[in-house]
PDB file of C-alpha atoms (C1' of nucleotides) in Angstrom:
ATOM      1  CA  MET F   1      87.181 119.536 205.320  1.00 68.00           C
ATOM      2  CA  SER F   2      89.643 119.061 202.526  1.00 71.00           C
ATOM      3  CA  GLN F   3      93.338 119.498 202.910  1.00 74.00           C
ATOM      4  CA  THR F   4      93.430 122.199 200.276  1.00 78.00           C
ATOM      5  CA  SER F   5      90.844 124.405 201.919  1.00 80.00           C
ATOM      6  CA  LYS F   6      92.842 124.198 205.119  1.00 85.00           C
ATOM      7  CA  SER F   7      95.870 125.300 203.157  1.00 89.00           C
ATOM      8  CA  TYR F   8      93.934 128.258 201.823  1.00 93.00           C
ATOM      9  CA  GLU F   9      92.896 129.187 205.344  1.00 92.00           C
ATOM     10  CA  LYS F  10      96.495 129.171 206.483  1.00 93.00           C
ATOM     11  CA  ILE F  11      97.518 131.276 203.536  1.00 95.00           C
ATOM     12  CA  TRP F  12      94.833 133.866 204.178  1.00 95.00           C
ATOM     13  CA  VAL F  13      95.563 133.988 207.877  1.00 93.00           C
ATOM     14  CA  THR F  14      99.220 134.516 207.106  1.00 94.00           C
ATOM     15  CA  ILE F  15      98.469 137.336 204.694  1.00 95.00           C
ATOM     16  CA  ASP F  16      96.352 138.931 207.394  1.00 93.00           C
ATOM     17  CA  GLN F  17      99.518 139.273 209.455  1.00 94.00           C
ATOM     18  CA  ILE F  18     101.248 141.562 206.995  1.00 95.00           C
ATOM     19  CA  PRO F  19     101.256 144.966 208.683  1.00 95.00           C
ATOM     20  CA  ASP F  20     100.195 148.094 206.870  1.00 96.00           C
ATOM     21  CA  GLY F  21     103.000 149.628 204.902  1.00 96.00           C
ATOM     22  CA  LYS F  22     104.686 146.286 204.320  1.00 97.00           C
ATOM     23  CA  VAL F  23     104.508 143.636 201.606  1.00 97.00           C
ATOM     24  CA  ALA F  24     105.502 139.998 201.167  1.00 97.00           C
ATOM     25  CA  SER F  25     106.213 137.685 198.261  1.00 98.00           C
ATOM     26  CA  TYR F  26     104.160 134.688 197.233  1.00 97.00           C
ATOM     27  CA  GLY F  27     106.927 132.321 198.207  1.00 96.00           C
ATOM     28  CA  GLN F  28     107.360 134.038 201.551  1.00 97.00           C
ATOM     29  CA  ILE F  29     103.681 133.638 202.352  1.00 96.00           C
ATOM     30  CA  ALA F  30     103.799 129.996 201.323  1.00 96.00           C
ATOM     31  CA  ASP F  31     106.739 129.376 203.627  1.00 95.00           C
ATOM     32  CA  LEU F  32     105.187 131.172 206.591  1.00 94.00           C
ATOM     33  CA  ALA F  33     101.922 129.319 206.049  1.00 93.00           C
ATOM     34  CA  GLY F  34     103.779 126.034 206.349  1.00 92.00           C
ATOM     35  CA  LEU F  35     103.599 125.294 202.626  1.00 93.00           C
ATOM     36  CA  PRO F  36     107.178 125.615 201.371  1.00 92.00           C
ATOM     37  CA  GLY F  37     107.462 125.556 197.623  1.00 91.00           C
ATOM     38  CA  ARG F  38     103.803 126.333 197.067  1.00 95.00           C
ATOM     39  CA  ALA F  39     104.180 129.900 195.860  1.00 96.00           C
ATOM     40  CA  ARG F  40     101.799 129.209 193.005  1.00 96.00           C
ATOM     41  CA  LEU F  41      99.238 127.847 195.411  1.00 96.00           C
ATOM     42  CA  VAL F  42      99.210 131.234 197.117  1.00 96.00           C
ATOM     43  CA  GLY F  43      98.299 132.879 193.855  1.00 96.00           C
ATOM     44  CA  LYS F  44      95.633 130.283 193.284  1.00 95.00           C
ATOM     45  CA  SER F  45      94.172 130.763 196.718  1.00 95.00           C
ATOM     46  CA  LEU F  46      93.812 134.493 196.166  1.00 95.00           C
ATOM     47  CA  ARG F  47      91.400 133.782 193.332  1.00 93.00           C
ATOM     48  CA  PHE F  48      89.412 131.614 195.702  1.00 88.00           C
ATOM     49  CA  VAL F  49      89.086 134.201 198.448  1.00 90.00           C
ATOM     50  CA  PRO F  50      85.429 134.387 199.498  1.00 86.00           C
ATOM     51  CA  PRO F  51      83.988 137.900 199.141  1.00 81.00           C
ATOM     52  CA  ASP F  52      83.069 138.086 202.809  1.00 85.00           C
ATOM     53  CA  ARG F  53      86.666 137.609 203.811  1.00 90.00           C
ATOM     54  CA  ASN F  54      88.976 140.604 203.749  1.00 89.00           C
ATOM     55  CA  VAL F  55      92.359 139.432 202.598  1.00 93.00           C
ATOM     56  CA  ALA F  56      95.000 142.022 201.810  1.00 96.00           C
ATOM     57  CA  TRP F  57      95.874 140.377 198.518  1.00 96.00           C
ATOM     58  CA  TYR F  58      97.422 143.613 197.320  1.00 97.00           C
ATOM     59  CA  LYS F  59     100.266 143.227 199.819  1.00 97.00           C
ATOM     60  CA  VAL F  60     101.471 140.112 198.027  1.00 98.00           C
ATOM     61  CA  LEU F  61     104.066 140.580 195.290  1.00 98.00           C
ATOM     62  CA  ARG F  62     106.484 138.516 193.261  1.00 97.00           C
ATOM     63  CA  SER F  63     109.837 137.569 194.730  1.00 96.00           C
ATOM     64  CA  ASN F  64     111.510 140.461 192.926  1.00 96.00           C
ATOM     65  CA  GLY F  65     109.023 143.059 194.139  1.00 96.00           C
ATOM     66  CA  GLN F  66     107.034 143.294 190.954  1.00 96.00           C
ATOM     67  CA  ILE F  67     103.287 143.267 190.930  1.00 97.00           C
ATOM     68  CA  ALA F  68     102.108 139.922 189.614  1.00 96.00           C
ATOM     69  CA  PHE F  69      99.898 141.438 186.924  1.00 95.00           C
ATOM     70  CA  THR F  70     100.925 142.849 183.603  1.00 92.00           C
ATOM     71  CA  LYS F  71     101.963 146.479 183.794  1.00 91.00           C
ATOM     72  CA  GLY F  72      99.069 148.675 182.794  1.00 90.00           C
ATOM     73  CA  SER F  73      96.428 146.059 183.428  1.00 92.00           C
ATOM     74  CA  GLU F  74      93.447 147.101 185.449  1.00 91.00           C
ATOM     75  CA  GLN F  75      94.342 144.799 188.324  1.00 93.00           C
ATOM     76  CA  ALA F  76      97.894 146.112 188.429  1.00 95.00           C
ATOM     77  CA  LEU F  77      96.693 149.698 188.573  1.00 95.00           C
ATOM     78  CA  LEU F  78      94.221 148.842 191.303  1.00 95.00           C
ATOM     79  CA  GLN F  79      96.886 147.095 193.334  1.00 96.00           C
ATOM     80  CA  THR F  80      99.245 150.006 192.876  1.00 96.00           C
ATOM     81  CA  GLY F  81      96.607 152.392 194.160  1.00 96.00           C
ATOM     82  CA  LEU F  82      95.791 150.264 197.168  1.00 96.00           C
ATOM     83  CA  LEU F  83      99.441 149.881 198.086  1.00 97.00           C
ATOM     84  CA  GLN F  84     100.035 153.605 197.879  1.00 96.00           C
ATOM     85  CA  GLU F  85      96.985 154.255 200.019  1.00 97.00           C
ATOM     86  CA  HIS F  86      98.559 152.009 202.610  1.00 97.00           C
ATOM     87  CA  GLY F  87     101.861 153.820 202.554  1.00 96.00           C
ATOM     88  CA  VAL F  88     103.828 151.631 200.160  1.00 97.00           C
ATOM     89  CA  MET F  89     105.636 153.412 197.355  1.00 96.00           C
ATOM     90  CA  VAL F  90     105.124 151.784 193.976  1.00 96.00           C
ATOM     91  CA  LEU F  91     107.290 152.773 191.036  1.00 94.00           C
ATOM     92  CA  ASN F  92     106.910 151.364 187.545  1.00 94.00           C
ATOM     93  CA  ASN F  93     104.823 148.434 188.734  1.00 95.00           C
ATOM     94  CA  ARG F  94     107.355 147.508 191.421  1.00 95.00           C
ATOM     95  CA  VAL F  95     108.011 147.944 195.113  1.00 96.00           C
ATOM     96  CA  LYS F  96     111.433 148.424 196.663  1.00 96.00           C
ATOM     97  CA  LEU F  97     111.631 145.290 198.748  1.00 96.00           C
ATOM     98  CA  ALA F  98     114.670 146.491 200.689  1.00 95.00           C
ATOM     99  CA  GLU F  99     112.360 149.005 202.335  1.00 96.00           C
ATOM    100  CA  PHE F 100     108.908 147.492 202.256  1.00 97.00           C
ATOM    101  CA  GLN F 101     109.270 143.733 202.532  1.00 97.00           C
ATOM    102  CA  TRP F 102     107.693 142.384 205.702  1.00 96.00           C
ATOM    103  CA  GLN F 103     110.146 140.885 208.149  1.00 94.00           C
ATOM    104  CA  PRO F 104     107.963 138.978 210.590  1.00 92.00           C
ATOM    105  CA  ASP F 105     109.150 138.366 214.090  1.00 88.00           C
ATOM    106  CA  LEU F 106     108.081 135.478 216.265  1.00 87.00           C
ATOM    107  CA  GLY F 107     105.714 137.591 218.293  1.00 87.00           C
ATOM    108  CA  GLU F 108     103.614 138.728 215.370  1.00 80.00           C
ATOM    109  CA  LEU F 109     103.449 135.255 213.933  1.00 83.00           C
ATOM    110  CA  LEU F 110     102.360 133.585 217.133  1.00 80.00           C
ATOM    111  CA  PHE F 111      99.812 136.277 217.805  1.00 73.00           C
ATOM    112  CA  GLY F 112      98.255 135.793 214.411  1.00 68.00           C
ATOM    113  CA  LEU F 113      98.420 132.049 214.111  1.00 63.00           C
ATOM    114  CA  GLN F 114      96.729 131.289 217.385  1.00 62.00           C
ATOM    115  CA  TYR F 115      93.372 131.875 215.684  1.00 60.00           C
TER     116      TYR F 115
ATOM    117  C1'  DG O   1      93.601 108.218 183.526  1.00 89.68           C
ATOM    118  C1'  DT O   2      96.641 112.249 180.766  1.00 89.68           C
ATOM    119  C1'  DA O   3      97.232 117.180 179.347  1.00 89.68           C
ATOM    120  C1'  DT O   4      97.195 121.979 180.044  1.00 89.68           C
ATOM    121  C1'  DT O   5      97.344 126.143 182.784  1.00 89.68           C
ATOM    122  C1'  DG O   6      98.957 129.598 185.962  1.00 89.68           C
ATOM    123  C1'  DA O   7      98.097 136.262 190.781  1.00 89.68           C
ATOM    124  C1'  DC O   8     105.497 131.687 191.084  1.00 89.68           C
ATOM    125  C1'  DT O   9     110.785 131.126 191.564  1.00 89.68           C
ATOM    126  C1'  DT O  10     115.370 130.267 190.267  1.00 89.68           C
ATOM    127  C1'  DC O  11     119.037 129.789 187.264  1.00 89.68           C
ATOM    128  C1'  DA O  12     121.177 130.585 182.842  1.00 89.68           C
ATOM    129  C1'  DT O  13     121.757 133.313 178.885  1.00 89.68           C
TER     130       DT O  13
ATOM    131  C1'  DA E   1     118.217 144.832 182.682  1.00 89.68           C
ATOM    132  C1'  DA E   2     115.600 141.533 179.848  1.00 89.68           C
ATOM    133  C1'  DT E   3     114.291 136.956 178.353  1.00 89.68           C
ATOM    134  C1'  DG E   4     113.745 132.113 178.342  1.00 89.68           C
ATOM    135  C1'  DA E   5     113.795 127.388 180.129  1.00 89.68           C
ATOM    136  C1'  DA E   6     112.984 124.346 183.743  1.00 89.68           C
ATOM    137  C1'  DG E   7     110.986 123.110 188.084  1.00 89.68           C
ATOM    138  C1'  DC E   8     107.105 123.357 190.700  1.00 89.68           C
ATOM    139  C1'  DC E   9     102.162 121.673 192.256  1.00 89.68           C
ATOM    140  C1'  DA E  10      97.097 122.119 192.684  1.00 89.68           C
ATOM    141  C1'  DA E  11      93.171 123.115 189.853  1.00 89.68           C
ATOM    142  C1'  DT E  12      90.775 122.338 185.253  1.00 89.68           C
ATOM    143  C1'  DA E  13      89.640 120.249 181.215  1.00 89.68           C
TER     144       DA E  13
END
DNA sequence: GTATTGACTTCAT
DNA sequence: AATGAAGCCAATA
């Protein structure tokens, strides 16, 4: 097992903890996964997600609430649709973080990370 | 081994 | 609000 694949695992597990209707930023996920400063690694890892693993990549946004893809791109539109299906309002390629950013409490984190 | 790239973030214009 | 530079670090070439 390489160190990096373990990091990916932690990232994916962390993303799995984001409840429906909430979102998180790349940096936030990196921090919660025990990888402070590795925001870009989170983005990387999402390209490496195996197909058989369901990771809610669409709940991960930039630190300012914007979708990471170019506005109008196919991926951005897809992500927008998925977010809205899950109860997150998306306006002009952005989410209002004040309302929708995930604020994890200790209970949720411990429950998720024990696996 | 060096160089470039990017699903990022922050600070400064 | 918009844009750009710098910092960042693992993956690629």
